[in-house]
Coordinates of N, CA and C in Angstrom, one line a residue:
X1 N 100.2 116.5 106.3 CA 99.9 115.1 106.4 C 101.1 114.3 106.1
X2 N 101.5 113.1 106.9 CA 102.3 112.3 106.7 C 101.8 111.2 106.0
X3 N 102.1 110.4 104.9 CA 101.4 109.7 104.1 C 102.5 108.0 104.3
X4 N 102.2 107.3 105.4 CA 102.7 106.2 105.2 C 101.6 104.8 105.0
X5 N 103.0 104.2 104.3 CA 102.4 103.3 103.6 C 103.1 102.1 103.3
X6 N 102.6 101.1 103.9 CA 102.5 100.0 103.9 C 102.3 98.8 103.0
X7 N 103.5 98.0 103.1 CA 103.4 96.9 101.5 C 102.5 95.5 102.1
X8 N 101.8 95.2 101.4 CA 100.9 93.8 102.2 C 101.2 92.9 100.8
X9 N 101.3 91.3 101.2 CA 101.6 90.5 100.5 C 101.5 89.3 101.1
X10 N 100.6 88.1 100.6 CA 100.4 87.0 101.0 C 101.4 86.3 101.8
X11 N 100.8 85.6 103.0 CA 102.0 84.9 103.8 C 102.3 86.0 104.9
X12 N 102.3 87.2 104.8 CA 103.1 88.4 105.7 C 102.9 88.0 107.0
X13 N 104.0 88.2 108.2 CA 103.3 88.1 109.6 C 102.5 89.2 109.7
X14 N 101.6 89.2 110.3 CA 100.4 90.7 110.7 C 101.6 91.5 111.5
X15 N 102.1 90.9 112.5 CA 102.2 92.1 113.5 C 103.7 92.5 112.9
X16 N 104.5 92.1 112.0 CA 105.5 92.8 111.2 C 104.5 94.1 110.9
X17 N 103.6 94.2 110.7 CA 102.5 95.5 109.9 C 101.4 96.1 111.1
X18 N 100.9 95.1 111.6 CA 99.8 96.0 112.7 C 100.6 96.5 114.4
X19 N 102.1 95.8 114.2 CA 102.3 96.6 115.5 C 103.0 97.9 114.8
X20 N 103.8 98.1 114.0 CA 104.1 99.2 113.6 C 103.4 100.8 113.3
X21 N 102.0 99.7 112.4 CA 101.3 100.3 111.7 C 100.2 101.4 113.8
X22 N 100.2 100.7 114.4 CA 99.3 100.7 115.6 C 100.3 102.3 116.4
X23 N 101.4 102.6 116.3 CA 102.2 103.0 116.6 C 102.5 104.3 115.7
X24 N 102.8 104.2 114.8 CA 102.6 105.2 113.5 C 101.5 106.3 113.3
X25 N 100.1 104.8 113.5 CA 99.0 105.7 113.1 C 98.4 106.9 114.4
X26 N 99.4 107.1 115.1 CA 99.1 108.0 116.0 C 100.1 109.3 116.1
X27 N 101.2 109.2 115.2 CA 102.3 110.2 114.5 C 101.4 111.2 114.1
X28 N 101.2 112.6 114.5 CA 100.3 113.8 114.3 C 100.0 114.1 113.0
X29 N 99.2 113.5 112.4 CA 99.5 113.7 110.7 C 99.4 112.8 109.9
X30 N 99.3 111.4 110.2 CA 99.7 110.3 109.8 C 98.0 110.0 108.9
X31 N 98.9 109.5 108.3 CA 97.6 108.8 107.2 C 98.0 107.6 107.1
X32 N 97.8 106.5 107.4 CA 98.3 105.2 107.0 C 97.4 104.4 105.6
X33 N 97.8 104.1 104.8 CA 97.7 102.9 103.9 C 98.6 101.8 103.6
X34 N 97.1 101.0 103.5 CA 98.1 99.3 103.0 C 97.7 99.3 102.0
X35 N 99.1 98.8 101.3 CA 98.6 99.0 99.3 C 99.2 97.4 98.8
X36 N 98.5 96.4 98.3 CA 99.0 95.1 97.4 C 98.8 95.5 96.2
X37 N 98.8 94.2 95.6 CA 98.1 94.0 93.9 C 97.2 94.7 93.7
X38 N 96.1 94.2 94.7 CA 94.5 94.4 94.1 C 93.9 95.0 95.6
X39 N 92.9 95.4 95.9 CA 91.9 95.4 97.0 C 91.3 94.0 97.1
X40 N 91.9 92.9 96.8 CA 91.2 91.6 97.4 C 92.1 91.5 99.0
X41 N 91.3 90.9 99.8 CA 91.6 90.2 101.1 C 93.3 89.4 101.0
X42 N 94.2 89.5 101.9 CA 95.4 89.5 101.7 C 95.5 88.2 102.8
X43 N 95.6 86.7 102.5 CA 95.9 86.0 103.7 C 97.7 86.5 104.7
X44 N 97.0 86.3 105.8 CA 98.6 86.1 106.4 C 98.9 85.1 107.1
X45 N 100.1 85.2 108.0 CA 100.3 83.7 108.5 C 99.3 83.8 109.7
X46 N 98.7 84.2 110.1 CA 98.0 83.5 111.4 C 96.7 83.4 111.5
X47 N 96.3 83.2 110.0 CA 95.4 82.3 110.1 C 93.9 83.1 109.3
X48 N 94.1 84.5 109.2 CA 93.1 85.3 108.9 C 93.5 86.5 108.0
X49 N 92.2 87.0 106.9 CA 93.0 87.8 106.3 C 92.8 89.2 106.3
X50 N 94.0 90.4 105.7 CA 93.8 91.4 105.8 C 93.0 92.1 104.4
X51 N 92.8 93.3 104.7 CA 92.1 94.6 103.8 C 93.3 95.1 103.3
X52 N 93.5 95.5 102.1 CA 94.3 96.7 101.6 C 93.4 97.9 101.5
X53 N 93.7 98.5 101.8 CA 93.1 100.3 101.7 C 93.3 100.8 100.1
X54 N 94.6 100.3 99.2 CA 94.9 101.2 98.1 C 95.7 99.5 97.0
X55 N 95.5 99.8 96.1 CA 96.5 99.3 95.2 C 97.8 100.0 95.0
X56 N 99.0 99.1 94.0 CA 99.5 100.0 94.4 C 99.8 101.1 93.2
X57 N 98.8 100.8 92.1 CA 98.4 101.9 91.6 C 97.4 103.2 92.1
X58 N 96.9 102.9 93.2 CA 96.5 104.0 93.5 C 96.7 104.4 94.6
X59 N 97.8 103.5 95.4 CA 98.6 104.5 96.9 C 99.1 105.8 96.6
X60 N 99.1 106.1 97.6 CA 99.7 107.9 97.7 C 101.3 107.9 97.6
X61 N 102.1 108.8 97.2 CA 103.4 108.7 97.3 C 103.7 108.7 99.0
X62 N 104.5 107.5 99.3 CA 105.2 107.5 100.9 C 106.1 108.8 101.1
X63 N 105.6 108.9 102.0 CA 106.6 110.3 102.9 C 107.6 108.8 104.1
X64 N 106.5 107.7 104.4 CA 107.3 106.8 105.2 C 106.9 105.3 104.3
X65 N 107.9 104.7 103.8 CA 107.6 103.7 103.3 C 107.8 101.8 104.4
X66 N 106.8 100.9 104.7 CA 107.0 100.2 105.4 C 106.8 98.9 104.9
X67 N 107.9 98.0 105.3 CA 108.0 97.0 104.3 C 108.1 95.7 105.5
X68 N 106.7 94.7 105.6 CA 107.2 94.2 107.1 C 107.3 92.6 106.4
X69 N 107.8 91.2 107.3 CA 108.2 90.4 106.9 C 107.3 89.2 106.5
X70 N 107.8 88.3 106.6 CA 107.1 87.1 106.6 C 107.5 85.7 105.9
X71 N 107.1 84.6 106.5 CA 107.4 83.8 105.7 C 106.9 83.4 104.0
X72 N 106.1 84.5 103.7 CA 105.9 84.7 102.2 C 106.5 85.9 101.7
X73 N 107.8 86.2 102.2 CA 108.8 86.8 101.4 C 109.5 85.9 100.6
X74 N 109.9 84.7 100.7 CA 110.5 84.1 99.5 C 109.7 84.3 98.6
X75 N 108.4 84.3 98.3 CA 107.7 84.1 97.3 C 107.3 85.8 97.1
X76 N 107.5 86.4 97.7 CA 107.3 87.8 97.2 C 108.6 88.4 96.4
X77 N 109.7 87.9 96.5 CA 111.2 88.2 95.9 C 111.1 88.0 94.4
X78 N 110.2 87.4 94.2 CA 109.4 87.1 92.7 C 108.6 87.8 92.5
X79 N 107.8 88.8 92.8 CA 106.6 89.3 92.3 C 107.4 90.9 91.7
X80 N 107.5 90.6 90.7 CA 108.1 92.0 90.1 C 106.7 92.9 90.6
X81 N 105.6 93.0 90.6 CA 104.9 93.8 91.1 C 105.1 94.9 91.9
X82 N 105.2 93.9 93.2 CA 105.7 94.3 94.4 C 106.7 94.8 94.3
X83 N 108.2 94.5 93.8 CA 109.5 94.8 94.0 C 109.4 96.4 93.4
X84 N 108.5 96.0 92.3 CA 108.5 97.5 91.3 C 108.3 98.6 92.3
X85 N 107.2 98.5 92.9 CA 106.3 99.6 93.6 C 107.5 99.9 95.0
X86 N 108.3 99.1 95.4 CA 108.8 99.0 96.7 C 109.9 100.2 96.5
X87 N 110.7 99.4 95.0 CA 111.9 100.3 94.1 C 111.1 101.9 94.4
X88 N 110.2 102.0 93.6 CA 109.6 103.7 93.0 C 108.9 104.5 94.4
X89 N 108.2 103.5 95.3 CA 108.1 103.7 96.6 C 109.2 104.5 97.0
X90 N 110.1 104.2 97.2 CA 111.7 104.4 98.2 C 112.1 105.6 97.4
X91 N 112.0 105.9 96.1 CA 112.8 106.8 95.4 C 112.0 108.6 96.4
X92 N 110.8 108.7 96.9 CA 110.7 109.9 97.2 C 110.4 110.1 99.1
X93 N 110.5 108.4 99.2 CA 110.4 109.0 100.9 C 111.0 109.2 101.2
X94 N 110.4 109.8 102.9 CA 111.8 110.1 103.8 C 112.7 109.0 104.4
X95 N 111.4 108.4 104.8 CA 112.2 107.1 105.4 C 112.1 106.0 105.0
X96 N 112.9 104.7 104.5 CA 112.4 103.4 104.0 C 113.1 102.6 105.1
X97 N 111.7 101.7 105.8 CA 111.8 100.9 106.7 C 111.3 99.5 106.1
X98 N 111.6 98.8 107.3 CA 111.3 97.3 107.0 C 111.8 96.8 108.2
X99 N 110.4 95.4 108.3 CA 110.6 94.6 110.0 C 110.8 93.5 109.5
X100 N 111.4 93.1 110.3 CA 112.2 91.1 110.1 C 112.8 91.1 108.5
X101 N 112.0 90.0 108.2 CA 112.7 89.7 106.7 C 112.3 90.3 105.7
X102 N 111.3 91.7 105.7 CA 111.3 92.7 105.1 C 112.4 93.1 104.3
X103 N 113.5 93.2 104.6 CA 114.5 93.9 104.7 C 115.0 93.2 103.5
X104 N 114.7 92.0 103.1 CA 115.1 91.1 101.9 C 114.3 91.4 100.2
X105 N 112.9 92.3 100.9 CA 112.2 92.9 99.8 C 113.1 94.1 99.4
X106 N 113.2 94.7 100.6 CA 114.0 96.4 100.1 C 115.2 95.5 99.6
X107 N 115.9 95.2 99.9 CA 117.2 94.5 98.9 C 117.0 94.0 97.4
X108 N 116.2 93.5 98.0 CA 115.9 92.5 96.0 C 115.5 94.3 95.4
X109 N 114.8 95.0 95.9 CA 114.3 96.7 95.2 C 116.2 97.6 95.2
X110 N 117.2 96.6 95.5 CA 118.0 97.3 95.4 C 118.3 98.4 96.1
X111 N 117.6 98.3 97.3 CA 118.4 99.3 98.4 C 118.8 99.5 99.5
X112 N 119.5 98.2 99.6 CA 120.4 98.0 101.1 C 121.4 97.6 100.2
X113 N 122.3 97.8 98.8 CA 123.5 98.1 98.9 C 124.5 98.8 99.8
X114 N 125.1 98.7 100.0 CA 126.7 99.1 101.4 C 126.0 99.5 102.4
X115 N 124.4 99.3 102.9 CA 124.0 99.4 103.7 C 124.0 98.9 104.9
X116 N 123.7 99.4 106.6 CA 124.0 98.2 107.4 C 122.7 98.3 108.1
X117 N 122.0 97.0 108.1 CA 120.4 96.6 108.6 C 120.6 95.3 109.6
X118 N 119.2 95.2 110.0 CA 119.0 94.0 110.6 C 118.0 93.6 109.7
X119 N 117.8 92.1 111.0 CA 116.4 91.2 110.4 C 116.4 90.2 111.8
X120 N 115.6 89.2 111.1 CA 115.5 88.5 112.5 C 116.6 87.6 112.5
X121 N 117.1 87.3 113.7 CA 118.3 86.3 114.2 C 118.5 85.0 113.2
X122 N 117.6 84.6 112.6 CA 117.3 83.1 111.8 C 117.7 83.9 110.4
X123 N 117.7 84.8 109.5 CA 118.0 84.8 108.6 C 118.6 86.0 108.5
X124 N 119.8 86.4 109.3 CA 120.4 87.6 109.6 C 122.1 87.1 108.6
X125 N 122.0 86.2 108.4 CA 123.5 85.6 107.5 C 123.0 85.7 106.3
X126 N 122.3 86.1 105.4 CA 121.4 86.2 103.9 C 121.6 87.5 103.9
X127 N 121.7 88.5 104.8 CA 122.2 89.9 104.1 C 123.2 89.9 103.7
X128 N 124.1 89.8 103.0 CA 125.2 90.0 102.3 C 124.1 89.6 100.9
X129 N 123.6 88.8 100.5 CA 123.3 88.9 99.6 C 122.8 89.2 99.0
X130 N 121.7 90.5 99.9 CA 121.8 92.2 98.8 C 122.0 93.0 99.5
X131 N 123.4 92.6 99.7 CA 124.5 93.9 99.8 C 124.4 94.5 100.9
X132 N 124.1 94.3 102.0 CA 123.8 94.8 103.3 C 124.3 94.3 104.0
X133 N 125.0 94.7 104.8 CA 126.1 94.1 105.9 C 125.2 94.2 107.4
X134 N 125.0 93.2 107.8 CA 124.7 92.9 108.8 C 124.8 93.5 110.7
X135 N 124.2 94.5 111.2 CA 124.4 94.8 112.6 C 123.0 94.8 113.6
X136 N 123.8 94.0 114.5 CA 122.8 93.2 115.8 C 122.0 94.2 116.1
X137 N 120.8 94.3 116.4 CA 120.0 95.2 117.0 C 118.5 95.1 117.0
X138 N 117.7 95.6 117.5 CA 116.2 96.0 117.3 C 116.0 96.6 116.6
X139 N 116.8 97.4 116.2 CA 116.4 98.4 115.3 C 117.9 99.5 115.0
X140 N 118.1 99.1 113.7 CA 119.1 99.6 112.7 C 119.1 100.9 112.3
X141 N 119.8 101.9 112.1 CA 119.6 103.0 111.5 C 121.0 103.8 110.4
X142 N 120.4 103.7 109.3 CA 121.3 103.9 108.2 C 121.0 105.0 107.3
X143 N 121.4 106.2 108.1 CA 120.2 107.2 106.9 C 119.4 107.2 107.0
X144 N 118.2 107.4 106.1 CA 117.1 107.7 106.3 C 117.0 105.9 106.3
X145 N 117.7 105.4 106.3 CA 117.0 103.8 106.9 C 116.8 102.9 107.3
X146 N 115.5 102.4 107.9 CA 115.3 102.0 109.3 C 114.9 100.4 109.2
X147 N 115.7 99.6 109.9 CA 115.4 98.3 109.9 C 115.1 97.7 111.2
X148 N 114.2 96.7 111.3 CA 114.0 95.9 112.5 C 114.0 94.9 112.4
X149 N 115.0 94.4 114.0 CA 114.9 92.6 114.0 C 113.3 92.0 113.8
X150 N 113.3 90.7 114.1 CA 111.7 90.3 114.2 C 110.8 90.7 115.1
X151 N 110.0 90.3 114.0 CA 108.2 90.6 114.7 C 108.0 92.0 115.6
X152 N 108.5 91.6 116.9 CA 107.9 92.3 117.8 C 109.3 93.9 118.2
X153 N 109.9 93.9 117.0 CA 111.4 94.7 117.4 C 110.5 95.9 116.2
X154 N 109.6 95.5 115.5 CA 108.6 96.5 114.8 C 108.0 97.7 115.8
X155 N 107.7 97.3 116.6 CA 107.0 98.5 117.8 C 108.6 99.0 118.0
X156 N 109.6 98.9 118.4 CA 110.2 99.8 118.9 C 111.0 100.2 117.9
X157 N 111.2 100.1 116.4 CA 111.7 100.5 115.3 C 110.2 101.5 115.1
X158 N 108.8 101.6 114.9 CA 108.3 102.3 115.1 C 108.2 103.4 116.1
X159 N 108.8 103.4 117.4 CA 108.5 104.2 118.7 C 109.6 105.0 118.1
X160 N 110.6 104.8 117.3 CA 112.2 105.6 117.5 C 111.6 106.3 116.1
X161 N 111.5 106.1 115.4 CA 110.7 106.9 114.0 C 109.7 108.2 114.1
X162 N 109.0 107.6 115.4 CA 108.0 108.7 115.7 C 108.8 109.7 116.1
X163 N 109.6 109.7 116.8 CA 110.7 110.0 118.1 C 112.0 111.2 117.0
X164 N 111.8 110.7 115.5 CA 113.1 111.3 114.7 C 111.8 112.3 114.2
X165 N 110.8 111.6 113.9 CA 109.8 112.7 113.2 C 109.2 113.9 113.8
X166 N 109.1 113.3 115.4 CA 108.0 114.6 116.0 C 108.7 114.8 117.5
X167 N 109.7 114.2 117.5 CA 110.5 114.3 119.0 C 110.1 113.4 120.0
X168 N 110.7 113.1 120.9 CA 110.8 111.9 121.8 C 109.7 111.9 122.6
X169 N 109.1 113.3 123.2 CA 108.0 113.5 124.2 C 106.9 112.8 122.9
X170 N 106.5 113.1 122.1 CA 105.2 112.7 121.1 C 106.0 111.2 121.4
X171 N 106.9 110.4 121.2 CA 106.8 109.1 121.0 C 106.5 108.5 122.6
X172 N 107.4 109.1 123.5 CA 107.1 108.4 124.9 C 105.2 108.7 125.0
X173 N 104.7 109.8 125.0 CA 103.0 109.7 125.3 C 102.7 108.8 124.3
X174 N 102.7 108.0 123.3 CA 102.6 107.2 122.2 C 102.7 106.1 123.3
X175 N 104.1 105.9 123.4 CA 104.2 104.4 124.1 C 103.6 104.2 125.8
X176 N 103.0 105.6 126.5 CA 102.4 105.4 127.5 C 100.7 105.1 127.1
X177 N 100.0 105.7 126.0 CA 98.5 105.6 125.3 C 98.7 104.2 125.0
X178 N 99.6 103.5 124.5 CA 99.9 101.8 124.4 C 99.9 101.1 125.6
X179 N 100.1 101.8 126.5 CA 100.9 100.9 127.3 C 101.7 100.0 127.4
X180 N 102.7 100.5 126.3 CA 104.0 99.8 126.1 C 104.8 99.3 126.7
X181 N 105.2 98.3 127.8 CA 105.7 98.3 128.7 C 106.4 96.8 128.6
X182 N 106.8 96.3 128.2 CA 107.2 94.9 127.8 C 107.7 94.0 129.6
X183 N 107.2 93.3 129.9 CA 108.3 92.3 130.8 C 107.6 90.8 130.5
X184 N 108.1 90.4 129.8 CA 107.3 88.9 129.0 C 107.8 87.9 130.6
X185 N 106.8 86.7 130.3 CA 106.8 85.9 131.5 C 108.2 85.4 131.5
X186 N 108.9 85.2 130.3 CA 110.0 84.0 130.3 C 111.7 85.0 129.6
X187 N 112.2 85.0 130.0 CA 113.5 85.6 129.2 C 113.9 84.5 128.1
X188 N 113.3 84.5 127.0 CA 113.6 83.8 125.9 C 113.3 84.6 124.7
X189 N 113.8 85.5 124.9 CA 113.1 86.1 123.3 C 114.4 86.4 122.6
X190 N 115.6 85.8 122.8 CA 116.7 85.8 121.7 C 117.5 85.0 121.8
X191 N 118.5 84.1 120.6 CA 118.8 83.1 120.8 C 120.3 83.0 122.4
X192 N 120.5 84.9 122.4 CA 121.2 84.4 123.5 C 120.5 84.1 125.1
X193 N 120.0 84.7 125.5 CA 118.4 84.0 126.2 C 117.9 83.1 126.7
X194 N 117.7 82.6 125.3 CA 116.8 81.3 125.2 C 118.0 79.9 125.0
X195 N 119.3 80.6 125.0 CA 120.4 79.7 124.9 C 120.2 78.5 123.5
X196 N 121.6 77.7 123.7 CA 121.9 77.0 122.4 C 120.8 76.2 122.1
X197 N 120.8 74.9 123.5 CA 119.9 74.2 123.0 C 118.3 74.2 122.4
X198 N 118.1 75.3 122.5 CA 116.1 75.9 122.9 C 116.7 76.5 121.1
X199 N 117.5 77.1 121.0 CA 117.8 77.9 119.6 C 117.9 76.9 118.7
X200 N 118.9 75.8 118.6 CA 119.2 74.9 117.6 C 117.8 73.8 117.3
X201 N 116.9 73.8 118.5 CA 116.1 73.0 118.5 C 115.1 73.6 117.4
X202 N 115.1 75.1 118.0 CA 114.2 75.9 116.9 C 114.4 76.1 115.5
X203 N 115.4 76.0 115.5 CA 116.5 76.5 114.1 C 115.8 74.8 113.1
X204 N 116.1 73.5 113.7 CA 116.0 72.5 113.1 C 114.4 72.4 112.7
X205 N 113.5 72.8 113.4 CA 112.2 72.6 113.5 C 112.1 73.8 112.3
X206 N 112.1 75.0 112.9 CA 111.3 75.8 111.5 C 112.3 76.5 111.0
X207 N 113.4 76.9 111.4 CA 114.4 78.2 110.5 C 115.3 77.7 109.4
X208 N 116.1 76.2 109.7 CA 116.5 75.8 108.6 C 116.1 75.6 107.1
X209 N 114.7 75.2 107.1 CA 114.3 75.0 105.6 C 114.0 76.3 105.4
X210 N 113.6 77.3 106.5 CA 112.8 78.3 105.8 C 113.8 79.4 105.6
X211 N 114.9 79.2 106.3 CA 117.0 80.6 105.8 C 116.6 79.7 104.5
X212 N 116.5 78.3 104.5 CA 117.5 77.6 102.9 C 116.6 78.0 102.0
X213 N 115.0 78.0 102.2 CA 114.1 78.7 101.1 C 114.4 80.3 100.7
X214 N 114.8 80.5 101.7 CA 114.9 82.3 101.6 C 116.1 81.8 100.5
X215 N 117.3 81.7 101.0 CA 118.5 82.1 100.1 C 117.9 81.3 98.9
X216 N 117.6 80.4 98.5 CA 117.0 80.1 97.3 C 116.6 81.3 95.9
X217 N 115.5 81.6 96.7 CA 114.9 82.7 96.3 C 115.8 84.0 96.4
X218 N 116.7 83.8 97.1 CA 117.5 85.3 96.8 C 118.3 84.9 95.7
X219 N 118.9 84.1 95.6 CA 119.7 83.4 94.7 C 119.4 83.5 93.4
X220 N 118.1 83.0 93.1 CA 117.2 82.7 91.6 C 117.3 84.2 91.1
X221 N 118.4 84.4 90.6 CA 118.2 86.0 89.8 C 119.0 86.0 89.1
X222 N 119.7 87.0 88.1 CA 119.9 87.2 87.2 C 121.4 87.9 87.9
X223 N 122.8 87.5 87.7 CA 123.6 87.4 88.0 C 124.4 86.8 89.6
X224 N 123.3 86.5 90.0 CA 123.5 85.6 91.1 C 122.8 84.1 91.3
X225 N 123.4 83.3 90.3 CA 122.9 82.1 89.9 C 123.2 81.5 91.2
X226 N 122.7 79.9 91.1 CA 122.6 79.0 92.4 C 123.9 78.3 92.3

């Protein structure tokens, strides 16, 4: 059995977690749990809430640990809770992953030191500030560690996992059982793409306050004052 497992925390995007998790849970072996605080209902951003399967006193030890984003990661960079379980989590798996701004939890847990990860394009200049040097991609690989741009770069940071664990044929029949096939109506899904103007317009509307909340919160700690 493969025992992966999943961190849920208020605010999370879902599909940082249900496209990975959707993708995973068909890895031969796979057991998936989502482990928070408590077994209470976990709001996320789109409007409805999730189940946790396990606390995280009572999750299983990760063989794959997955840590996905959200705009309630500022506020999770504070929950020593979570950080704790993320830290002790990581100490025995094989792989520690993380989608979009995920990657800002495994940092604050101290482990994207001299590491090189992604995240999503809007707060991809905030890695240096735990210690992770920044490279462009869908999907990063550092060792046993695996990072993904946003949201939707989770499915194929997932497809390549399956792909290291059980070989590429198990991941391509995975992504044909999906019907994985991406050609979106519009070529806008990156700021080079979607170009300056469509980017900065986005950046002023929702990414500026919400990079300047993140660094905030990365900031508020204990040798890296504001």
């Amino acid at each position: 059995m493969t025992a992966i497992v999943f961190v849920l925390f208020p605010g999370v995007t879902q599909l940082d977690l249900t496209g990975p998790a959707q993708v995973l849970s068909r890895l031969p072996g796979a057991r998936v749990t989502v482990a928070a605080a408590t077994r209470d209902p976990v709001a996320t951003d789109s409007g409805f809430a999730m189940l946790p399967t396990a606390t995280f006193d009572s999750a299983p030890s990760a063989d794959i640990l997955c840590v996905p984003g959200g705009h309630g990661v500022a506020d999770a960079l504070s929950d020593e809770p979570s950080i704790a379980f993320i830290r002790a989590a990581a100490e025995s798996a094989r792989w520690v992953t993380s989608v979009c701004t995920g990657a800002f939890l495994l940092g604050r847990a101290g482990l994207l030191d001299g590491r090189r990860a992604t995240t999503h394009w809007a707060y991809a200049h905030l890695l240096p500030l735990v210690g992770a040097s920044h490279q462009p991609g869908r999907v990063v690989e550092d060792g046993n560690l695996l990072t993904a741009g946003g949201v939707t770069a989770g499915i194929d940071f997932a497809l390549t996992l399956v792909a290291r664990e059980a070989g590429q044929a198990v991941a391509e029949s995975i992504q044909l059982s999906l019907e994985y096939d991406p050609h979106p109506p519009f070529d806008s899904g990156t700021p080079a793409t979607a170009g300056m103007r469509r980017t900065h317009a986005l950046r002023a509307s929702v990414y500026d306050d919400a990079a300047a909340r993140m660094e905030s919160a990365l900031r508020d700690r204990a040798g890296n004052p504001q």
